[in-house]
Amino acid sequence: MSWCPPYRSSKFRHVYGKASTKEHGYHGIPITHSVHDNHYCSVNPRFIAIVTECSGGGAFLVLSIHHTGKVDPQHPRVCGHSARVLDVKWNPFDDHCIASCSEDCTVKLWDIPANGVYQNMTLPRKVLQGHSRRVNLIEWHPTARDLLVSSAYDYKVMVWDVSVCDSVLRNPVCVISLHTELVLSMSFNNDGSSLATTSLDKKIRVMDPRTGRLIQVSSSKLHRANKVVFIGDQNMLFSTGSSPWNQRQITLWDPDDLSEPLSEEEVDGGAGVLFPFYDPDTHILYLAGKGDGNIRYYEISSEKPYVHFLTEYYSLLPQKGLGVMPKRGLDVSSCEVFRFYRLVTVKDLVEPLSMIVPRRSPKTFQDDIFPMTAGNEAALTAQQWLSGINRGPVLMCLKPGSRIANPYPETLPRRGLSSFQSGGPGETGSTEQAFLQEQLAYQDAKYPREPSECPPPRTESEVSGIGCHEGLPPNVKRLYILSVLNIKNTFLIWSCTSPFSPQNSFNSLNSECSKH
């Protein structure tokens, strides 16, 4: 008789969660009080966006990913909606473009400046007006540029081509009217050729997003589905929900046959919605409950029993929602394979949480846990996808110094702010400089000073006083302090923002900076 191991061998069995230290979290953020079961947070390697509570309309906060610590309560926000914001999503192919939807029945696209939001933004780049009731969900297409899907309380799912030049769009390319109840979640498959949804009728539907044709609908009465996600390229669907006995459940399906699940398991008797997050590179599925402090993770395989429990992260702080950093923004030098941004309303805190694979030599690139992954280049244009072409994502290597090789050169180049390319893993200097510029621009907007208010020094004593930063204009004093703190590339900003035009008036100041 052959020996069988007591547990399934896996290189991810010992993955553990590491919460950030206090100085690396985001404090003092008035997280929204909305009761919808959304994430309210979206992240990319440059920015983090959080839906916030406000009066007289809807708003969300956009911060540099390095803007950690205490956040100014008066920090400028994106506040162009006339009602509460319900969802935000960054464009996967443009780190400066974000979409938001609101109770004002609109979807809006915003171009975030490279230096961040330093004054309140009220004018979007595009407004999508098609829904008759409040819009609760939005999703970007995973491989095609400029394609966005929205759902609303009118029970309709709309597909938008946002590459058109009009600033106000009223005609979506497809309107899907298959639902009789509110849509609760949406998920594309690997190449974006199929769309899965769940709704208040507790059913899972798989449809063709181009035509709106229904492909499959679940009929099981033993699983009331709430959230659904496609399992990468394994041709599976994973859903969370509840049983008839109000036990939280996880269920695995074949999207080609939703009559019976492949696997079904009860989790616990909790009341909060379970959010599923799938990592196609490691085949790990993370399960985070709204109102829970813990996060469970499972490994998904193509053979029975399909779902294998790994371990669990525990915290005493409950989460309202979570954002996820794309793979290209992770720290591969510490073997970080996933990163959450937990919204903790009881402390007005956004807490980064890294999922790490323990290795003896973490500084060496671990290609077995970091395979080629989806990058930030589109595989096809919106027009190509609408014509019936399907393509998988353009892959990139996470090894520092690697570059994306797009096998589809006919795809259109980036436009406008999208020309600001994200650097490879570990390239943080330009991002830190952008954060510095964001802070200076914010301070200048908050405390504006005309150049005439900052005349050049008239005597030698005034020039020498610059070295002691006494009597300096506030913007020059801030630059002096930043240079003392050894922030990278400060000298570039000195030359752009100093009010002193004669070069010889810089001599004393430059000599002081060189000492630091």
Coordinates of C-alpha atoms in Angstrom, one line a residue:
M1 CA 0.0 0.0 0.0
S2 CA 1.5 3.3 -1.0
W3 CA 2.0 6.0 1.6
C4 CA -0.1 9.2 1.4
P5 CA 1.0 12.5 2.9
P6 CA -1.2 13.8 5.8
Y7 CA -1.7 17.0 3.9
R8 CA -1.3 18.3 0.4
S9 CA 2.1 19.6 -0.5
S10 CA 2.2 23.3 -1.6
K11 CA 4.8 26.0 -1.9
F12 CA 2.2 28.5 -0.7
R13 CA 1.2 26.6 2.4
H14 CA 3.2 28.9 4.7
V15 CA 2.1 32.2 3.1
Y16 CA 1.6 34.8 5.9
G17 CA 0.0 38.2 6.2
K18 CA 2.2 41.2 7.3
A19 CA 0.3 44.3 8.2
S20 CA 2.1 47.6 7.7
T21 CA 3.5 49.6 10.5
K22 CA 1.7 52.7 11.7
E23 CA 3.8 55.1 9.7
H24 CA 3.1 53.2 6.4
G25 CA -0.6 53.3 6.8
Y26 CA -3.1 56.1 5.8
H27 CA -4.6 57.7 8.9
G28 CA -7.4 60.2 9.3
I29 CA -9.5 59.2 6.2
P30 CA -13.3 59.7 6.6
I31 CA -14.2 56.4 4.9
T32 CA -17.7 56.4 3.4
H33 CA -20.7 55.2 5.5
S34 CA -22.4 53.7 2.5
V35 CA -24.1 50.3 3.2
H36 CA -23.5 48.9 -0.3
D37 CA -21.3 45.8 -0.5
N38 CA -18.6 47.3 -2.6
H39 CA -14.8 47.7 -2.1
Y40 CA -14.7 51.6 -1.9
C41 CA -11.0 51.5 -2.7
S42 CA -8.9 51.1 -5.8
V43 CA -5.1 51.0 -6.1
N44 CA -2.4 51.1 -8.7
P45 CA 1.4 51.5 -8.4
R46 CA 1.1 55.3 -8.4
F47 CA -2.2 56.2 -6.6
I48 CA -4.7 55.0 -4.1
A49 CA -8.4 56.1 -4.3
I50 CA -10.8 55.8 -1.4
V51 CA -14.5 56.8 -1.4
T52 CA -15.0 59.2 1.5
E53 CA -17.9 60.5 3.5
C54 CA -19.0 64.1 2.6
S55 CA -22.0 66.3 2.7
G56 CA -23.7 67.9 -0.3
G57 CA -22.6 65.4 -2.9
G58 CA -20.2 62.6 -3.5
A59 CA -16.4 62.6 -3.4
F60 CA -13.4 60.3 -3.3
L61 CA -9.8 60.9 -2.2
V62 CA -6.8 60.2 -4.5
L63 CA -3.4 60.0 -2.8
S64 CA 0.1 59.2 -4.0
I65 CA 0.8 55.6 -3.0
H66 CA 3.7 57.1 -0.9
H67 CA 1.6 59.6 0.9
T68 CA 1.4 57.6 4.1
G69 CA 0.9 58.7 7.7
K70 CA -1.6 61.3 8.8
V71 CA -3.7 62.7 5.9
D72 CA -4.7 66.4 6.0
P73 CA -8.5 66.5 6.7
Q74 CA -8.7 69.3 4.1
H75 CA -6.8 67.4 1.5
P76 CA -8.4 68.1 -2.0
R77 CA -10.7 65.5 -3.4
V78 CA -12.4 64.5 -6.6
C79 CA -15.9 65.9 -5.9
G80 CA -17.7 66.2 -9.2
H81 CA -20.7 63.9 -8.4
S82 CA -23.9 65.4 -7.1
A83 CA -24.7 62.3 -4.9
R84 CA -22.9 59.6 -3.0
V85 CA -20.1 57.8 -4.9
L86 CA -20.6 54.0 -4.9
D87 CA -17.6 52.6 -6.7
V88 CA -14.2 53.6 -8.2
K89 CA -11.9 51.7 -10.5
W90 CA -8.5 52.6 -12.0
N91 CA -8.1 52.0 -15.7
P92 CA -5.7 48.9 -15.9
F93 CA -3.9 50.4 -18.9
D94 CA -3.6 54.0 -17.7
D95 CA -2.5 54.7 -14.1
H96 CA -3.8 58.3 -14.3
C97 CA -7.4 57.5 -15.4
I98 CA -10.0 56.5 -12.9
A99 CA -13.8 55.8 -13.3
S100 CA -16.4 56.5 -10.7
C101 CA -20.1 55.8 -10.4
S102 CA -22.7 57.4 -8.2
E103 CA -26.2 57.7 -7.0
D104 CA -26.6 60.6 -9.4
C105 CA -27.1 58.0 -12.2
T106 CA -23.8 58.8 -14.0
V107 CA -20.4 57.3 -14.5
K108 CA -17.5 59.7 -14.8
L109 CA -13.9 59.4 -16.0
W110 CA -11.2 61.5 -14.4
D111 CA -7.6 62.3 -15.5
I112 CA -5.4 62.5 -12.4
P113 CA -2.4 64.8 -12.8
A114 CA 1.1 63.3 -12.5
N115 CA 1.6 65.3 -9.3
G116 CA -1.7 64.1 -7.8
V117 CA -4.8 66.0 -6.8
Y118 CA -3.7 69.3 -5.2
Q119 CA -7.0 71.2 -5.6
N120 CA -10.6 69.9 -5.7
M121 CA -11.5 68.3 -9.0
T122 CA -15.0 68.9 -10.3
L123 CA -14.7 68.6 -14.1
P124 CA -14.4 65.1 -15.4
R125 CA -13.0 64.1 -18.8
K126 CA -16.1 62.2 -19.8
V127 CA -19.6 61.6 -18.4
L128 CA -21.6 58.5 -19.2
Q129 CA -25.3 59.0 -19.1
G130 CA -27.4 56.0 -19.9
H131 CA -28.8 54.6 -16.7
S132 CA -32.1 55.9 -15.3
R133 CA -31.3 55.0 -11.7
R134 CA -28.2 55.1 -9.4
V135 CA -25.2 53.3 -10.7
N136 CA -23.7 50.8 -8.2
L137 CA -20.9 48.9 -10.1
I138 CA -18.3 49.5 -12.7
E139 CA -15.6 47.2 -14.3
W140 CA -12.9 47.8 -16.9
H141 CA -12.4 45.2 -19.6
P142 CA -9.2 43.1 -18.8
T143 CA -7.6 43.1 -22.2
A144 CA -9.2 45.8 -24.4
R145 CA -8.5 49.5 -24.1
D146 CA -11.2 52.0 -23.4
L147 CA -14.0 49.5 -22.6
L148 CA -16.1 49.9 -19.4
V149 CA -19.1 48.0 -18.0
S150 CA -21.6 49.5 -15.6
S151 CA -24.7 48.3 -13.8
A152 CA -27.4 50.2 -11.9
Y153 CA -30.6 50.0 -10.0
D154 CA -32.5 49.9 -13.3
Y155 CA -31.3 46.3 -13.5
K156 CA -29.4 47.0 -16.7
V157 CA -25.7 46.2 -17.6
M158 CA -24.2 48.6 -20.1
V159 CA -21.0 48.3 -22.1
W160 CA -19.3 51.6 -23.0
D161 CA -16.6 52.5 -25.6
V162 CA -15.0 55.5 -24.0
S163 CA -12.5 56.0 -26.8
V164 CA -15.0 58.3 -28.7
C165 CA -14.3 62.0 -28.6
D166 CA -17.5 63.2 -27.1
S167 CA -17.3 64.5 -23.5
V168 CA -20.8 63.2 -22.8
L169 CA -21.8 59.7 -23.9
R170 CA -25.4 58.6 -23.9
N171 CA -25.3 55.6 -26.2
P172 CA -23.6 52.5 -24.9
V173 CA -22.4 49.9 -27.4
C174 CA -24.5 47.2 -25.7
V175 CA -27.4 47.2 -23.2
I176 CA -27.9 43.9 -21.4
S177 CA -31.4 43.5 -19.9
L178 CA -31.2 39.9 -18.5
H179 CA -31.7 40.7 -14.8
T180 CA -34.9 41.2 -12.9
E181 CA -33.1 42.2 -9.7
L182 CA -30.2 44.4 -8.7
V183 CA -26.8 43.2 -10.0
L184 CA -24.4 42.5 -7.0
S185 CA -21.1 41.7 -8.8
M186 CA -19.6 41.4 -12.2
S187 CA -16.5 39.5 -13.4
F188 CA -14.8 39.1 -16.8
N189 CA -13.0 35.9 -17.8
N190 CA -9.4 35.9 -18.8
D191 CA -9.8 37.3 -22.4
G192 CA -13.0 39.3 -21.7
S193 CA -15.2 37.2 -24.0
S194 CA -17.6 36.3 -21.2
L195 CA -19.1 38.2 -18.3
A196 CA -20.4 36.6 -15.1
T197 CA -22.9 38.4 -12.8
T198 CA -24.8 37.7 -9.6
S199 CA -27.9 39.6 -8.6
L200 CA -30.5 39.8 -5.8
D201 CA -32.3 36.8 -7.2
K202 CA -29.3 34.8 -5.9
K203 CA -28.5 33.4 -9.4
I204 CA -25.3 33.3 -11.4
R205 CA -25.5 34.3 -15.0
V206 CA -22.8 34.0 -17.7
M207 CA -23.4 36.1 -20.8
D208 CA -21.7 37.4 -24.0
P209 CA -20.9 41.1 -23.2
R210 CA -20.9 42.0 -27.0
T211 CA -24.4 40.9 -27.7
G212 CA -26.0 40.4 -24.3
R213 CA -26.9 36.8 -25.1
L214 CA -27.4 34.6 -22.0
I215 CA -25.1 31.6 -22.1
Q216 CA -25.7 30.0 -18.7
V217 CA -27.8 30.6 -15.6
S218 CA -27.5 28.7 -12.3
S219 CA -30.5 26.7 -11.0
S220 CA -29.2 25.3 -7.6
K221 CA -31.5 26.1 -4.7
L222 CA -28.8 25.1 -2.2
H223 CA -26.6 28.1 -2.9
R224 CA -27.7 31.7 -2.9
A225 CA -24.9 33.5 -4.7
N226 CA -23.8 37.0 -3.7
K227 CA -20.3 37.5 -5.3
V228 CA -18.7 35.8 -8.3
V229 CA -15.2 35.8 -9.9
F230 CA -13.7 34.0 -12.8
I231 CA -10.8 31.7 -11.9
G232 CA -8.2 32.9 -14.4
D233 CA -7.5 30.6 -17.3
Q234 CA -8.8 27.4 -15.6
N235 CA -12.3 27.9 -17.0
M236 CA -14.0 27.9 -13.6
L237 CA -16.2 30.3 -11.7
F238 CA -16.0 30.8 -7.9
S239 CA -18.9 32.3 -6.0
T240 CA -19.6 33.2 -2.4
G241 CA -23.0 33.3 -0.8
S242 CA -25.2 31.5 1.7
S243 CA -27.0 28.2 2.2
P244 CA -30.7 27.9 3.0
W245 CA -29.6 27.6 6.6
N246 CA -27.8 31.0 6.5
Q247 CA -24.3 29.5 6.6
R248 CA -21.8 31.4 4.5
Q249 CA -20.7 29.2 1.5
I250 CA -18.1 29.1 -1.2
T251 CA -18.8 27.3 -4.4
L252 CA -16.9 26.3 -7.5
W253 CA -18.6 26.0 -10.9
D254 CA -18.0 25.0 -14.5
P255 CA -19.1 28.1 -16.5
D256 CA -20.3 25.9 -19.3
D257 CA -22.7 24.1 -17.0
L258 CA -24.2 25.9 -14.0
S259 CA -26.8 23.2 -13.2
E260 CA -24.7 21.7 -10.4
P261 CA -21.5 23.0 -8.7
L262 CA -18.2 21.3 -8.9
S263 CA -17.5 21.9 -5.3
E264 CA -19.4 23.4 -2.4
E265 CA -18.2 24.1 1.2
E266 CA -19.7 25.9 4.2
V267 CA -17.4 28.5 5.8
D268 CA -19.1 29.8 9.0
G269 CA -22.3 31.4 10.3
G270 CA -21.1 35.0 9.8
A271 CA -23.5 37.7 8.5
G272 CA -21.1 39.8 6.3
V273 CA -20.6 39.4 2.6
L274 CA -17.6 37.4 1.6
F275 CA -15.4 39.1 -1.1
P276 CA -13.4 36.7 -3.3
F277 CA -10.0 37.8 -4.7
Y278 CA -8.2 35.5 -7.1
D279 CA -4.5 35.6 -8.0
P280 CA -4.1 33.7 -11.4
D281 CA -0.3 33.6 -11.0
T282 CA -0.2 31.6 -7.8
H283 CA -3.7 30.1 -8.1
I284 CA -4.5 31.4 -4.6
L285 CA -8.0 32.6 -3.8
Y286 CA -8.4 35.1 -0.9
L287 CA -11.6 35.3 1.0
A288 CA -12.3 38.5 3.0
G289 CA -15.6 39.1 4.8
K290 CA -17.2 42.5 5.3
G291 CA -17.0 43.3 9.0
D292 CA -14.5 40.5 9.6
G293 CA -11.0 40.9 10.7
N294 CA -9.6 37.7 9.2
I295 CA -8.7 36.8 5.6
R296 CA -8.8 33.1 4.6
Y297 CA -6.8 31.8 1.6
Y298 CA -7.2 28.7 -0.6
E299 CA -5.3 27.1 -3.4
I300 CA -7.3 26.3 -6.5
S301 CA -6.4 23.2 -8.6
S302 CA -7.8 21.6 -11.7
E303 CA -8.4 18.3 -10.0
K304 CA -10.7 17.2 -7.2
P305 CA -11.4 18.4 -4.6
Y306 CA -10.4 21.7 -6.4
V307 CA -10.4 24.0 -3.4
H308 CA -7.6 23.5 -0.8
F309 CA -7.5 25.5 2.4
L310 CA -4.1 27.0 3.2
T311 CA -4.3 29.2 6.3
E312 CA -5.8 32.3 7.6
Y313 CA -4.8 35.9 8.6
Y314 CA -6.2 37.3 11.8
S315 CA -6.7 40.9 12.9
L316 CA -8.8 42.5 15.6
L317 CA -9.7 45.4 13.3
P318 CA -12.8 44.7 11.1
Q319 CA -12.7 45.7 7.4
K320 CA -15.4 47.5 5.5
G321 CA -13.8 47.1 2.0
L322 CA -10.5 46.2 0.4
G323 CA -8.3 47.4 -2.5
V324 CA -5.8 45.3 -4.3
M325 CA -2.5 46.3 -5.7
P326 CA -1.7 45.0 -9.2
K327 CA 1.1 42.6 -9.5
R328 CA 3.4 45.1 -11.1
G329 CA 3.3 47.2 -8.0
L330 CA 4.4 44.5 -5.5
D331 CA 7.8 44.3 -3.8
V332 CA 9.2 41.2 -5.4
S333 CA 12.5 41.5 -3.3
S334 CA 10.5 40.6 -0.2
C335 CA 8.6 37.8 -1.9
E336 CA 5.3 39.7 -1.7
V337 CA 2.7 37.9 -3.8
F338 CA -0.4 39.9 -3.0
R339 CA -1.2 43.2 -1.2
F340 CA -4.5 44.3 0.3
Y341 CA -5.5 47.8 1.4
R342 CA -8.0 47.2 4.2
L343 CA -10.5 50.0 5.0
V344 CA -10.9 50.1 8.8
T345 CA -13.7 52.5 9.6
V346 CA -13.4 52.3 13.4
K347 CA -10.0 54.0 13.2
D348 CA -10.4 56.0 9.9
L349 CA -7.5 53.9 8.7
V350 CA -6.4 52.3 5.4
E351 CA -4.0 49.5 6.3
P352 CA -1.7 47.9 3.7
L353 CA -1.5 44.1 4.2
S354 CA 1.2 42.1 2.4
M355 CA 0.9 38.4 1.7
I356 CA 4.4 37.0 1.8
V357 CA 5.9 33.6 0.8
P358 CA 8.8 32.9 3.2
R359 CA 12.1 32.2 1.4
R360 CA 15.7 31.8 2.6
S361 CA 17.0 34.2 0.0
P362 CA 14.2 36.7 -0.6
K363 CA 16.5 39.2 -2.3
T364 CA 17.1 36.8 -5.2
F365 CA 14.3 36.9 -7.8
Q366 CA 12.0 33.9 -7.2
D367 CA 10.7 33.0 -10.7
D368 CA 8.7 30.1 -9.4
I369 CA 6.3 32.4 -7.5
F370 CA 6.6 35.3 -9.9
P371 CA 5.7 34.0 -13.4
M372 CA 4.9 36.2 -16.3
T373 CA 1.9 38.2 -15.3
A374 CA -0.7 40.6 -16.9
G375 CA 0.9 44.0 -17.5
N376 CA -0.4 47.5 -18.2
E377 CA -0.5 47.2 -22.0
A378 CA -3.8 46.5 -23.8
A379 CA -3.9 43.5 -26.1
L380 CA -6.4 45.1 -28.5
T381 CA -8.5 48.2 -29.0
A382 CA -12.2 48.7 -28.3
Q383 CA -13.0 48.5 -32.0
Q384 CA -11.1 45.3 -32.4
W385 CA -12.9 43.7 -29.5
L386 CA -16.3 44.8 -30.7
S387 CA -15.5 43.3 -34.1
G388 CA -15.2 39.9 -32.4
I389 CA -11.5 39.5 -31.7
N390 CA -10.5 37.8 -28.4
R391 CA -7.0 38.1 -26.9
G392 CA -5.5 37.2 -23.6
P393 CA -3.6 39.8 -21.6
V394 CA -0.2 41.1 -22.6
L395 CA 2.3 39.5 -20.1
M396 CA 5.2 41.1 -18.4
C397 CA 8.1 39.8 -16.2
L398 CA 8.3 41.2 -12.7
K399 CA 12.1 40.8 -12.5
P400 CA 13.6 44.3 -11.9
G401 CA 14.8 45.8 -15.2
S402 CA 12.5 43.7 -17.4
R403 CA 10.3 45.5 -19.9
I404 CA 7.0 44.6 -21.5
A405 CA 7.1 43.3 -25.0
N406 CA 3.7 43.8 -26.6
P407 CA 3.1 41.1 -29.2
Y408 CA 0.3 43.2 -30.7
P409 CA 2.0 46.3 -32.2
E410 CA -1.2 47.4 -34.0
T411 CA -2.8 48.5 -30.7
L412 CA -3.1 52.2 -30.4
P413 CA -0.6 54.1 -28.4
R414 CA -1.5 55.9 -25.2
R415 CA -3.0 59.3 -25.2
G416 CA -2.8 62.3 -23.0
L417 CA -1.9 61.6 -19.4
S418 CA -1.5 57.9 -20.1
S419 CA 1.9 58.7 -21.6
F420 CA 3.2 58.6 -18.0
Q421 CA 4.4 55.0 -18.0
S422 CA 4.8 53.2 -14.7
G423 CA 8.3 52.1 -14.0
G424 CA 9.3 48.5 -13.4
P425 CA 9.3 46.8 -10.0
G426 CA 11.6 48.7 -7.7
E427 CA 11.7 51.9 -9.7
T428 CA 10.4 54.3 -7.1
G429 CA 12.5 57.4 -7.5
S430 CA 10.2 59.1 -10.1
T431 CA 7.2 58.2 -8.0
E432 CA 8.7 59.7 -4.9
Q433 CA 9.5 62.9 -6.8
A434 CA 5.9 63.0 -8.1
F435 CA 4.8 62.7 -4.4
L436 CA 7.1 65.6 -3.5
Q437 CA 5.7 67.7 -6.3
E438 CA 2.2 66.8 -5.2
Q439 CA 2.9 68.1 -1.7
L440 CA 4.5 71.3 -2.9
A441 CA 1.6 72.0 -5.3
Y442 CA -0.9 71.3 -2.6
Q443 CA 0.8 73.7 -0.2
D444 CA 1.1 76.4 -2.9
A445 CA -2.6 76.0 -3.7
K446 CA -3.5 76.2 0.0
Y447 CA -1.2 79.2 0.8
P448 CA -0.9 81.0 -2.6
R449 CA 1.8 83.8 -2.9
E450 CA 2.4 86.0 -5.9
P451 CA 6.0 86.3 -7.1
S452 CA 5.8 90.0 -6.3
E453 CA 5.4 89.1 -2.7
C454 CA 8.7 87.4 -2.7
P455 CA 11.3 90.0 -3.9
P456 CA 14.9 89.0 -4.3
P457 CA 17.3 89.9 -1.4
R458 CA 18.5 93.5 -1.4
T459 CA 21.5 93.3 0.9
E460 CA 24.2 90.8 1.7
S461 CA 22.8 90.1 5.1
E462 CA 19.5 89.1 3.6
V463 CA 21.3 86.7 1.3
S464 CA 23.3 85.2 4.1
G465 CA 20.1 84.9 6.1
I466 CA 18.7 82.4 3.6
G467 CA 21.1 79.8 4.9
C468 CA 19.5 80.1 8.3
H469 CA 16.0 80.0 6.7
E470 CA 15.0 83.1 8.6
G471 CA 12.8 85.6 6.8
L472 CA 12.3 83.3 3.9
P473 CA 9.1 83.1 1.9
P474 CA 7.2 80.0 2.9
N475 CA 7.7 78.1 -0.3
V476 CA 11.5 78.6 -0.2
K477 CA 11.6 77.6 3.4
R478 CA 9.7 74.4 2.6
L479 CA 12.2 73.6 -0.1
Y480 CA 15.1 74.2 2.2
I481 CA 13.6 71.8 4.8
L482 CA 13.0 69.1 2.2
S483 CA 16.6 69.3 1.0
V484 CA 17.9 68.9 4.6
L485 CA 15.7 65.7 4.8
N486 CA 17.6 64.4 1.8
I487 CA 14.5 63.9 -0.4
K488 CA 15.6 62.8 -3.8
N489 CA 15.6 65.2 -6.8
T490 CA 14.9 68.2 -4.7
F491 CA 17.3 70.4 -6.6
L492 CA 15.1 70.0 -9.7
I493 CA 12.2 71.6 -7.9
W494 CA 14.4 74.3 -6.5
S495 CA 15.1 75.5 -10.0
C496 CA 11.4 75.5 -11.0
T497 CA 9.8 77.1 -7.9
S498 CA 12.3 79.6 -6.5
P499 CA 11.3 83.3 -6.8
F500 CA 14.9 84.4 -7.2
S501 CA 15.6 84.9 -10.9
P502 CA 19.3 86.3 -10.7
Q503 CA 21.6 83.3 -10.6
N504 CA 24.1 84.9 -8.2
S505 CA 21.4 85.2 -5.5
F506 CA 21.4 81.4 -5.3
N507 CA 25.1 81.1 -4.3
S508 CA 24.6 81.2 -0.6
L509 CA 21.5 79.0 -0.7
N510 CA 23.2 76.4 -2.9
S511 CA 26.2 76.2 -0.7
E512 CA 23.9 75.5 2.3
C513 CA 22.0 72.8 0.4
S514 CA 25.2 71.1 -0.7
K515 CA 26.2 70.6 3.0
H516 CA 23.1 68.4 3.4

